[in-house]
Amino acid sequence: MQSKTNYINFSDISSYKENNRIEAKLGTGGFPNTIWETYSAFANTVGGIIIIGVKESQGAKLTPAGLPDAKATVKRIWQGLNNTDIVSANILKDEDVIIQNIDGKDIVAIQIPKADRHQKPVYIGHDVYKGTYRRNGEGDYRCSRIEIENMIRDSSDTSADTFPVSRITGLNGFDKKTLTGFLGLIRNENPHYGKMSDEDILTDLGGLIKTISGDVMPSTGALLLFGKEEEIVREFPNFKAVFTLKHPENGKTASNTTHYSTNLYSFYTSVMSKIQESFSVLEDDFDNILSAIRETVINAIIHADYLTDGGLEITLGLKNITVKNPGNLRLDIDDSITDGTKDPRNYVLSTLFAAAGLTSNTGHGLTEINRVLKDNKYKCPKITEGFSPDCVTVEIDLDSAVKTPDIVQKRVIAFITENIEASLEDLTYSLGIRKSDLRVCLHELSLSGIISYKGTGSDRLFYMTFNHQNYHV
């Protein structure tokens, strides 16, 4: 392999510019202390690389300027990383800070991963509200109080929807129609609940909480799922669940019909009814596609942050659907799609939907969505993470069937065969193929048993399945 990190091929450094993943620092006049803002920003966003000892030449392209003492710069970096007066956490490994020599000039590269949610917010100094940054375009910005509190909440292993609503007694805060419908599903799915009271079922599943003194009150998750609108809004002032139906008129323009729901179960039933009606015209395996879409909708519901700005938004077109939920991803995108790791933001919601037989609760939701769409020759869903406000968007396009071109698969197989193993970044740089296309291709090859992988996130390496030895490039 050529000398490079996950973001930069140093032998071709002049082809790069600063962007949301690359930050350049000159550093020839002394140690650039502003790297710590960028370190915080990359860690709290999606990761990136800081290069010290380069300058921007004509066209904003990067050119090596060289450092007078690169080893001293590396030493200062590690001293800062391990000093909590400077940064709150060191999230780097030894190999993440390297010296590169380009045309006789030494530069230093710091590769910064996206921080694990338990480590966020990563901040500088002693004041989390003044020292927390994120990346936006080519620059770093100081996070708002809302963004910081979102990260602090997400760093906890206590599920956001397990807290008792002490001002409500028993079932009094619930919408009776919604509750009856949902409990009917649970009883049909689980015969042992058949003769149990509503209160006992909900207590068993975390929907109701009994105190030592014998008081019974709803959990915040159950309130969100089938609570009365006024009670939900009182507990969650930012609560919003909006479904927009876009439909063509006269074959030329589209008008929007927007529906607002009182609670999450009424939102779910309204959305799925319209989706089933709209997509029943598909000639493919409709039941499986509907199941994948259902998983997408429930995935958004159980992973949403109902305490932050924004709300659940689902937009249905003629043959496409966009699902957006407030809150950031708690796992790396690639891990969410391929590993099936469970880390729901709302444990009670996840448990209740699983008990009703509406989701598997295995953590393989996005994996199954990918598989179903791929089997029916549709594009894999497009998953994006947004910031300020924090949100996750999943777009499913059923308008046209596509398949990774055979030539792309052949090039990927040839490259991995020649190099023994390769990361997504290796393939992106060496083959000049977009990451989104490569993800689809790698997923297809993995499902077909042609390739396997090891590691997670940016450290994931792909290798040919028939090669069972541990080779190292």
Short mmCIF file of C-alpha atoms in Angstrom, two decimals:
data_model
loop_
_atom_site.label_atom_id
_atom_site.label_comp_id
_atom_site.label_asym_id
_atom_site.label_seq_id
_atom_site.Cartn_x
_atom_site.Cartn_y
_atom_site.Cartn_z
CA MET A 1 0.00 0.00 0.00
CA GLN A 2 1.09 3.57 -0.52
CA SER A 3 1.83 5.77 2.47
CA LYS A 4 -1.49 7.14 3.60
CA THR A 5 -4.00 7.40 6.42
CA ASN A 6 -7.70 6.69 6.13
CA TYR A 7 -8.15 10.21 4.71
CA ILE A 8 -4.92 11.20 2.95
CA ASN A 9 -2.52 9.71 0.43
CA PHE A 10 0.61 11.69 1.29
CA SER A 11 2.35 10.94 -2.00
CA ASP A 12 -0.39 12.96 -3.70
CA ILE A 13 -1.00 15.57 -0.99
CA SER A 14 -1.34 18.46 -3.46
CA SER A 15 -4.62 16.99 -4.66
CA TYR A 16 -6.26 17.73 -1.29
CA LYS A 17 -7.90 20.81 0.19
CA GLU A 18 -9.24 21.60 3.63
CA ASN A 19 -12.76 20.24 4.13
CA ASN A 20 -14.97 18.81 6.84
CA ARG A 21 -12.49 15.93 7.35
CA ILE A 22 -9.13 17.65 6.71
CA GLU A 23 -7.54 20.54 8.62
CA ALA A 24 -4.16 22.04 7.67
CA LYS A 25 -1.81 23.84 10.10
CA LEU A 26 1.44 25.53 9.10
CA GLY A 27 3.24 25.12 12.43
CA THR A 28 6.58 26.46 11.23
CA GLY A 29 6.49 29.36 13.68
CA GLY A 30 5.82 27.24 16.75
CA PHE A 31 3.34 24.67 18.00
CA PRO A 32 -0.19 25.47 16.69
CA ASN A 33 -2.32 25.39 19.85
CA THR A 34 -5.49 25.78 17.77
CA ILE A 35 -5.24 22.06 16.95
CA TRP A 36 -7.13 21.33 20.16
CA GLU A 37 -10.29 23.04 18.95
CA THR A 38 -10.09 20.94 15.80
CA TYR A 39 -9.32 17.78 17.80
CA SER A 40 -12.52 18.38 19.80
CA ALA A 41 -14.48 19.20 16.63
CA PHE A 42 -13.45 16.08 14.71
CA ALA A 43 -14.00 13.81 17.75
CA ASN A 44 -17.52 15.17 18.29
CA THR A 45 -18.51 15.04 14.60
CA VAL A 46 -17.39 12.25 12.25
CA GLY A 47 -13.61 12.21 12.65
CA GLY A 48 -10.89 13.71 10.46
CA ILE A 49 -7.19 14.42 10.11
CA ILE A 50 -5.04 17.36 11.18
CA ILE A 51 -1.87 17.89 9.13
CA ILE A 52 0.84 20.09 10.66
CA GLY A 53 3.62 21.47 8.46
CA VAL A 54 1.61 22.21 5.32
CA LYS A 55 0.38 25.40 3.70
CA GLU A 56 -2.34 26.22 1.23
CA SER A 57 -0.98 27.03 -2.22
CA GLN A 58 -2.75 28.37 -5.29
CA GLY A 59 -6.25 26.97 -5.51
CA ALA A 60 -6.21 26.19 -1.77
CA LYS A 61 -4.33 22.94 -2.44
CA LEU A 62 -2.06 21.59 0.29
CA THR A 63 1.70 21.90 -0.08
CA PRO A 64 4.32 20.63 2.40
CA ALA A 65 6.21 23.43 4.17
CA GLY A 66 8.07 21.19 6.59
CA LEU A 67 8.58 21.34 10.35
CA PRO A 68 11.94 22.22 11.93
CA ASP A 69 11.51 19.48 14.56
CA ALA A 70 8.70 17.05 13.80
CA LYS A 71 9.58 14.77 16.73
CA ALA A 72 9.21 17.67 19.16
CA THR A 73 5.80 18.42 17.64
CA VAL A 74 4.70 14.81 18.14
CA LYS A 75 5.92 14.95 21.74
CA ARG A 76 3.86 18.12 22.37
CA ILE A 77 0.80 16.45 20.85
CA TRP A 78 1.00 13.45 23.19
CA GLN A 79 1.68 15.66 26.18
CA GLY A 80 -1.47 17.63 25.39
CA LEU A 81 -3.58 14.54 24.76
CA ASN A 82 -2.65 13.11 28.15
CA ASN A 83 -3.19 16.37 30.03
CA THR A 84 -6.81 16.86 31.17
CA ASP A 85 -6.08 20.57 31.63
CA ILE A 86 -5.88 20.70 27.81
CA VAL A 87 -8.37 18.07 26.56
CA SER A 88 -10.98 16.01 28.39
CA ALA A 89 -10.06 12.67 26.82
CA ASN A 90 -7.35 11.03 24.74
CA ILE A 91 -9.14 8.93 22.13
CA LEU A 92 -6.08 8.22 19.93
CA LYS A 93 -3.89 5.16 19.47
CA ASP A 94 -0.13 5.28 18.92
CA GLU A 95 -0.49 4.82 15.18
CA ASP A 96 -2.86 7.80 14.90
CA VAL A 97 0.01 10.31 15.17
CA ILE A 98 2.68 9.90 12.49
CA ILE A 99 5.56 11.75 10.83
CA GLN A 100 5.64 11.77 7.04
CA ASN A 101 8.50 12.99 4.85
CA ILE A 102 7.40 14.55 1.58
CA ASP A 103 10.06 15.82 -0.81
CA GLY A 104 12.52 16.03 2.07
CA LYS A 105 10.13 17.93 4.34
CA ASP A 106 8.72 16.48 7.55
CA ILE A 107 5.05 16.92 8.38
CA VAL A 108 2.92 15.49 11.19
CA ALA A 109 -0.50 13.92 10.70
CA ILE A 110 -3.02 13.33 13.49
CA GLN A 111 -5.82 10.97 12.55
CA ILE A 112 -8.82 11.53 14.83
CA PRO A 113 -11.70 9.02 14.94
CA LYS A 114 -15.27 9.82 15.81
CA ALA A 115 -15.41 9.50 19.59
CA ASP A 116 -17.44 6.78 21.22
CA ARG A 117 -20.64 8.18 22.71
CA HIS A 118 -19.39 7.38 26.23
CA GLN A 119 -16.43 9.75 25.68
CA LYS A 120 -18.48 12.67 24.35
CA PRO A 121 -18.42 15.54 24.55
CA VAL A 122 -14.66 15.78 23.98
CA TYR A 123 -13.77 19.32 25.05
CA ILE A 124 -10.78 21.55 25.75
CA GLY A 125 -9.99 23.18 29.08
CA HIS A 126 -12.17 22.72 32.15
CA ASP A 127 -15.51 24.15 30.99
CA VAL A 128 -17.50 21.74 28.84
CA TYR A 129 -19.89 24.54 27.79
CA LYS A 130 -17.06 26.75 26.51
CA GLY A 131 -14.67 24.12 25.19
CA THR A 132 -16.82 21.76 23.11
CA TYR A 133 -16.52 22.04 19.32
CA ARG A 134 -17.86 20.42 16.17
CA ARG A 135 -16.90 20.56 12.51
CA ASN A 136 -18.97 22.35 9.90
CA GLY A 137 -17.54 22.57 6.38
CA GLU A 138 -13.95 23.76 6.62
CA GLY A 139 -14.19 25.25 10.10
CA ASP A 140 -14.77 24.44 13.74
CA TYR A 141 -17.59 25.98 15.74
CA ARG A 142 -18.35 26.10 19.46
CA CYS A 143 -21.31 23.86 20.26
CA SER A 144 -24.54 25.24 21.62
CA ARG A 145 -25.74 24.26 25.06
CA ILE A 146 -28.39 22.03 23.48
CA GLU A 147 -25.81 20.12 21.43
CA ILE A 148 -23.62 19.62 24.49
CA GLU A 149 -26.48 18.40 26.65
CA ASN A 150 -27.49 16.00 23.87
CA MET A 151 -24.01 14.48 23.97
CA ILE A 152 -23.97 14.32 27.77
CA ARG A 153 -27.31 12.46 27.79
CA ASP A 154 -26.07 10.04 25.15
CA SER A 155 -22.90 9.29 27.15
CA SER A 156 -25.00 7.58 29.81
CA ASP A 157 -25.97 3.92 29.71
CA THR A 158 -29.29 4.73 31.36
CA SER A 159 -31.95 4.58 28.67
CA ALA A 160 -33.65 7.90 28.05
CA ASP A 161 -37.17 6.44 28.28
CA THR A 162 -36.96 4.50 31.54
CA PHE A 163 -37.66 7.38 33.91
CA PRO A 164 -40.93 7.49 35.89
CA VAL A 165 -43.48 10.25 35.25
CA SER A 166 -44.29 10.81 38.92
CA ARG A 167 -47.12 13.30 38.35
CA ILE A 168 -49.28 10.63 36.63
CA THR A 169 -50.84 7.67 38.42
CA GLY A 170 -51.24 4.30 36.74
CA LEU A 171 -52.87 4.35 33.31
CA ASN A 172 -54.38 7.82 33.68
CA GLY A 173 -52.01 9.52 31.27
CA PHE A 174 -52.63 7.10 28.40
CA ASP A 175 -54.94 7.41 25.41
CA LYS A 176 -57.34 4.50 25.94
CA LYS A 177 -57.87 3.64 22.25
CA THR A 178 -54.15 3.60 21.51
CA LEU A 179 -53.33 1.57 24.60
CA THR A 180 -56.05 -1.02 23.91
CA GLY A 181 -54.88 -1.50 20.32
CA PHE A 182 -51.26 -1.95 21.29
CA LEU A 183 -51.95 -4.32 24.17
CA GLY A 184 -54.09 -6.37 21.79
CA LEU A 185 -51.02 -6.92 19.62
CA ILE A 186 -48.94 -7.90 22.66
CA ARG A 187 -51.53 -10.43 23.87
CA ASN A 188 -51.84 -11.98 20.39
CA GLU A 189 -48.06 -12.27 20.12
CA ASN A 190 -47.49 -13.55 23.67
CA PRO A 191 -50.14 -16.04 24.93
CA HIS A 192 -48.79 -15.90 28.51
CA TYR A 193 -50.00 -12.29 28.70
CA GLY A 194 -53.53 -13.31 27.74
CA LYS A 195 -55.06 -13.30 31.24
CA MET A 196 -52.81 -10.65 32.77
CA SER A 197 -54.14 -7.17 33.52
CA ASP A 198 -53.06 -4.17 31.48
CA GLU A 199 -51.08 -2.87 34.44
CA ASP A 200 -49.25 -6.16 34.98
CA ILE A 201 -48.28 -6.46 31.30
CA LEU A 202 -46.95 -2.92 31.16
CA THR A 203 -45.10 -3.35 34.45
CA ASP A 204 -43.44 -6.50 33.12
CA LEU A 205 -42.31 -4.69 29.95
CA GLY A 206 -41.18 -1.44 31.58
CA GLY A 207 -44.19 0.62 30.56
CA LEU A 208 -45.23 1.12 34.18
CA ILE A 209 -42.96 1.54 37.17
CA LYS A 210 -43.85 0.46 40.70
CA THR A 211 -42.12 2.23 43.56
CA ILE A 212 -41.17 0.69 46.89
CA SER A 213 -44.16 2.43 48.45
CA GLY A 214 -46.48 0.73 45.95
CA ASP A 215 -47.18 3.75 43.74
CA VAL A 216 -47.57 2.98 40.02
CA MET A 217 -46.62 5.50 37.34
CA PRO A 218 -45.84 5.38 33.60
CA SER A 219 -42.33 5.34 32.22
CA THR A 220 -41.45 8.10 29.79
CA GLY A 221 -41.25 5.49 27.00
CA ALA A 222 -44.81 4.27 27.52
CA LEU A 223 -46.05 7.86 27.76
CA LEU A 224 -44.47 8.62 24.38
CA LEU A 225 -45.94 5.49 22.81
CA PHE A 226 -49.57 5.76 23.84
CA GLY A 227 -49.91 8.83 26.05
CA LYS A 228 -52.40 11.64 25.71
CA GLU A 229 -51.01 14.46 23.61
CA GLU A 230 -51.19 17.09 26.37
CA GLU A 231 -49.34 14.80 28.79
CA ILE A 232 -46.59 14.02 26.26
CA VAL A 233 -46.01 17.68 25.41
CA ARG A 234 -45.86 18.57 29.09
CA GLU A 235 -43.06 16.05 29.60
CA PHE A 236 -41.43 16.52 26.18
CA PRO A 237 -41.96 20.14 25.01
CA ASN A 238 -40.15 19.44 21.71
CA PHE A 239 -42.26 16.38 20.84
CA LYS A 240 -43.37 16.33 17.23
CA ALA A 241 -44.30 13.45 14.93
CA VAL A 242 -45.10 14.61 11.41
CA PHE A 243 -46.05 12.55 8.39
CA THR A 244 -46.15 14.27 4.99
CA LEU A 245 -47.69 12.64 1.93
CA LYS A 246 -46.43 13.96 -1.39
CA HIS A 247 -48.65 12.97 -4.27
CA PRO A 248 -48.65 14.06 -7.91
CA GLU A 249 -51.39 16.17 -9.41
CA ASN A 250 -52.06 15.97 -13.15
CA GLY A 251 -48.77 14.16 -13.51
CA LYS A 252 -46.79 17.42 -13.22
CA THR A 253 -46.70 18.92 -9.77
CA ALA A 254 -46.91 17.57 -6.24
CA SER A 255 -48.96 18.76 -3.32
CA ASN A 256 -48.24 17.95 0.33
CA THR A 257 -50.69 16.65 2.88
CA THR A 258 -49.26 16.81 6.40
CA HIS A 259 -50.53 14.79 9.35
CA TYR A 260 -49.60 15.44 12.99
CA SER A 261 -49.90 12.56 15.46
CA THR A 262 -50.85 12.63 19.14
CA ASN A 263 -48.51 9.83 20.24
CA LEU A 264 -45.96 7.45 18.73
CA TYR A 265 -48.25 4.48 18.19
CA SER A 266 -50.89 6.56 16.42
CA PHE A 267 -48.04 8.01 14.34
CA TYR A 268 -46.77 4.54 13.49
CA THR A 269 -50.19 3.17 12.48
CA SER A 270 -50.99 6.24 10.36
CA VAL A 271 -47.65 6.08 8.55
CA MET A 272 -47.74 2.33 7.90
CA SER A 273 -51.32 2.47 6.62
CA LYS A 274 -50.38 5.08 4.02
CA ILE A 275 -47.17 3.28 3.08
CA GLN A 276 -49.01 -0.01 2.56
CA GLU A 277 -51.58 1.75 0.42
CA SER A 278 -48.97 3.58 -1.65
CA PHE A 279 -46.47 0.75 -2.22
CA SER A 280 -48.91 -2.11 -2.79
CA VAL A 281 -48.53 -1.45 -6.52
CA LEU A 282 -44.97 -2.77 -6.46
CA GLU A 283 -44.55 -5.97 -8.44
CA ASP A 284 -41.68 -7.24 -6.32
CA ASP A 285 -41.77 -9.06 -2.98
CA PHE A 286 -44.15 -6.55 -1.43
CA ASP A 287 -44.39 -8.17 2.01
CA ASN A 288 -40.61 -8.19 2.48
CA ILE A 289 -40.23 -4.63 1.24
CA LEU A 290 -43.02 -3.49 3.54
CA SER A 291 -41.28 -5.27 6.40
CA ALA A 292 -38.03 -3.45 5.63
CA ILE A 293 -39.82 -0.10 5.58
CA ARG A 294 -41.59 -0.95 8.83
CA GLU A 295 -38.19 -1.70 10.38
CA THR A 296 -36.92 1.68 9.16
CA VAL A 297 -39.83 3.54 10.72
CA ILE A 298 -39.58 1.71 14.06
CA ASN A 299 -35.80 2.11 14.02
CA ALA A 300 -36.28 5.89 13.84
CA ILE A 301 -38.87 5.84 16.63
CA ILE A 302 -36.74 3.87 19.09
CA HIS A 303 -33.54 5.80 18.31
CA ALA A 304 -34.99 9.32 18.39
CA ASP A 305 -33.98 11.86 21.03
CA TYR A 306 -37.29 13.33 22.15
CA LEU A 307 -35.69 15.90 24.45
CA THR A 308 -33.82 17.78 21.73
CA ASP A 309 -34.93 20.14 18.93
CA GLY A 310 -36.68 18.79 15.88
CA GLY A 311 -38.99 15.83 15.72
CA LEU A 312 -39.85 12.66 13.86
CA GLU A 313 -40.50 13.45 10.21
CA ILE A 314 -41.54 10.95 7.57
CA THR A 315 -42.16 11.99 3.98
CA LEU A 316 -43.76 9.58 1.54
CA GLY A 317 -43.50 10.06 -2.19
CA LEU A 318 -44.86 7.91 -5.00
CA LYS A 319 -42.02 5.38 -4.75
CA ASN A 320 -39.70 6.79 -2.13
CA ILE A 321 -39.71 7.46 1.58
CA THR A 322 -37.56 9.66 3.81
CA VAL A 323 -37.42 8.93 7.55
CA LYS A 324 -35.82 11.51 9.84
CA ASN A 325 -35.39 11.36 13.60
CA PRO A 326 -33.85 13.81 16.07
CA GLY A 327 -30.58 12.74 17.71
CA ASN A 328 -27.29 11.47 16.31
CA LEU A 329 -26.15 7.95 15.51
CA ARG A 330 -24.90 6.12 18.58
CA LEU A 331 -22.81 3.75 16.43
CA ASP A 332 -20.65 4.10 13.35
CA ILE A 333 -22.78 3.94 10.17
CA ASP A 334 -20.93 0.90 8.79
CA ASP A 335 -21.23 -0.95 12.12
CA SER A 336 -24.96 -0.20 12.26
CA ILE A 337 -25.46 -1.69 8.80
CA THR A 338 -23.26 -4.78 9.01
CA ASP A 339 -22.80 -5.77 12.66
CA GLY A 340 -26.35 -5.60 13.99
CA THR A 341 -25.08 -4.20 17.30
CA LYS A 342 -27.89 -3.16 19.63
CA ASP A 343 -27.66 0.27 21.23
CA PRO A 344 -31.18 1.75 21.27
CA ARG A 345 -31.58 5.21 22.73
CA ASN A 346 -34.99 4.18 24.09
CA TYR A 347 -34.98 0.72 25.67
CA VAL A 348 -38.65 0.69 26.75
CA LEU A 349 -39.86 1.63 23.25
CA SER A 350 -37.64 -1.08 21.77
CA THR A 351 -38.98 -3.67 24.24
CA LEU A 352 -42.63 -2.75 23.69
CA PHE A 353 -42.40 -2.81 19.87
CA ALA A 354 -40.68 -6.20 20.05
CA ALA A 355 -43.32 -7.57 22.43
CA ALA A 356 -46.01 -6.51 19.94
CA GLY A 357 -44.24 -8.49 17.21
CA LEU A 358 -43.53 -5.39 15.14
CA THR A 359 -39.73 -5.63 15.22
CA SER A 360 -37.20 -8.34 15.95
CA ASN A 361 -35.30 -6.34 18.62
CA THR A 362 -32.08 -8.08 17.52
CA GLY A 363 -30.20 -4.98 16.40
CA HIS A 364 -30.19 -6.16 12.77
CA GLY A 365 -32.76 -3.63 11.56
CA LEU A 366 -30.56 -1.73 9.10
CA THR A 367 -28.85 -4.97 8.05
CA GLU A 368 -32.22 -6.51 7.18
CA ILE A 369 -33.34 -3.37 5.33
CA ASN A 370 -30.19 -3.54 3.21
CA ARG A 371 -30.66 -7.24 2.52
CA VAL A 372 -34.30 -6.96 1.43
CA LEU A 373 -33.70 -4.02 -0.88
CA LYS A 374 -30.64 -5.69 -2.37
CA ASP A 375 -32.53 -8.95 -2.95
CA ASN A 376 -35.14 -7.00 -4.90
CA LYS A 377 -32.44 -5.10 -6.80
CA TYR A 378 -33.17 -1.70 -5.25
CA LYS A 379 -30.63 0.82 -4.07
CA CYS A 380 -29.39 0.45 -0.52
CA PRO A 381 -30.84 3.11 1.79
CA LYS A 382 -28.95 6.36 2.02
CA ILE A 383 -28.12 7.14 5.65
CA THR A 384 -26.88 10.60 6.65
CA GLU A 385 -26.11 12.20 9.99
CA GLY A 386 -26.79 15.89 10.52
CA PHE A 387 -25.67 18.33 13.19
CA SER A 388 -27.09 21.54 14.64
CA PRO A 389 -29.77 20.29 14.93
CA ASP A 390 -28.75 16.69 15.54
CA CYS A 391 -30.61 14.27 13.30
CA VAL A 392 -30.38 11.03 11.31
CA THR A 393 -32.04 10.66 7.90
CA VAL A 394 -32.72 7.42 6.02
CA GLU A 395 -33.82 7.66 2.39
CA ILE A 396 -35.28 4.67 0.56
CA ASP A 397 -35.75 4.88 -3.20
CA LEU A 398 -38.04 2.30 -4.81
CA ASP A 399 -38.33 4.16 -8.09
CA SER A 400 -35.77 2.16 -10.02
CA ALA A 401 -34.01 -1.13 -9.54
CA VAL A 402 -30.23 -1.00 -9.66
CA LYS A 403 -27.40 -3.40 -9.22
CA THR A 404 -23.73 -2.82 -8.65
CA PRO A 405 -22.15 -3.09 -12.11
CA ASP A 406 -20.20 -6.33 -12.58
CA ILE A 407 -17.13 -4.29 -13.53
CA VAL A 408 -17.10 -2.62 -10.11
CA GLN A 409 -17.32 -5.97 -8.33
CA LYS A 410 -14.55 -7.36 -10.52
CA ARG A 411 -12.27 -4.38 -9.76
CA VAL A 412 -12.92 -4.67 -6.01
CA ILE A 413 -12.27 -8.44 -6.03
CA ALA A 414 -9.07 -7.97 -8.05
CA PHE A 415 -7.78 -5.27 -5.69
CA ILE A 416 -8.49 -7.27 -2.51
CA THR A 417 -7.01 -10.42 -4.06
CA GLU A 418 -3.80 -8.59 -4.99
CA ASN A 419 -3.42 -6.74 -1.67
CA ILE A 420 -4.69 -9.55 0.61
CA GLU A 421 -6.88 -7.12 2.59
CA ALA A 422 -8.15 -3.57 2.12
CA SER A 423 -10.13 -0.91 3.96
CA LEU A 424 -12.94 1.15 2.50
CA GLU A 425 -10.52 4.07 2.26
CA ASP A 426 -7.96 1.92 0.41
CA LEU A 427 -10.58 1.00 -2.17
CA THR A 428 -11.91 4.55 -2.47
CA TYR A 429 -8.49 6.04 -3.13
CA SER A 430 -7.03 3.29 -5.29
CA LEU A 431 -10.08 2.56 -7.46
CA GLY A 432 -11.56 6.06 -7.63
CA ILE A 433 -15.04 4.75 -6.80
CA ARG A 434 -17.44 6.65 -4.55
CA LYS A 435 -17.78 5.38 -0.98
CA SER A 436 -21.54 5.03 -1.29
CA ASP A 437 -21.13 2.77 -4.34
CA LEU A 438 -18.37 0.79 -2.64
CA ARG A 439 -20.52 0.22 0.45
CA VAL A 440 -23.24 -1.28 -1.75
CA CYS A 441 -20.70 -3.42 -3.59
CA LEU A 442 -18.97 -4.64 -0.41
CA HIS A 443 -22.32 -5.46 1.15
CA GLU A 444 -23.36 -7.49 -1.92
CA LEU A 445 -20.04 -9.37 -1.99
CA SER A 446 -20.30 -10.06 1.74
CA LEU A 447 -23.86 -11.37 1.48
CA SER A 448 -22.74 -13.56 -1.41
CA GLY A 449 -19.97 -15.04 0.73
CA ILE A 450 -17.24 -13.82 -1.62
CA ILE A 451 -15.56 -11.55 0.92
CA SER A 452 -15.40 -11.32 4.70
CA TYR A 453 -14.21 -8.59 7.05
CA LYS A 454 -12.59 -8.00 10.42
CA GLY A 455 -12.48 -4.95 12.66
CA THR A 456 -15.00 -2.14 12.99
CA GLY A 457 -15.48 1.43 11.76
CA SER A 458 -12.51 2.96 9.94
CA ASP A 459 -10.33 -0.01 11.05
CA ARG A 460 -12.45 -2.55 9.17
CA LEU A 461 -10.50 -4.63 6.64
CA PHE A 462 -12.05 -6.73 3.87
CA TYR A 463 -10.50 -9.95 2.57
CA MET A 464 -11.38 -12.80 0.22
CA THR A 465 -13.38 -15.54 1.97
CA PHE A 466 -11.30 -18.31 0.50
CA ASN A 467 -8.20 -16.79 2.17
CA HIS A 468 -8.41 -17.91 5.80
CA GLN A 469 -4.94 -16.83 6.90
CA ASN A 470 -4.23 -13.59 8.76
CA TYR A 471 -2.13 -11.61 6.33
CA HIS A 472 -0.90 -8.08 6.97
CA VAL A 473 -0.17 -5.54 4.28
#
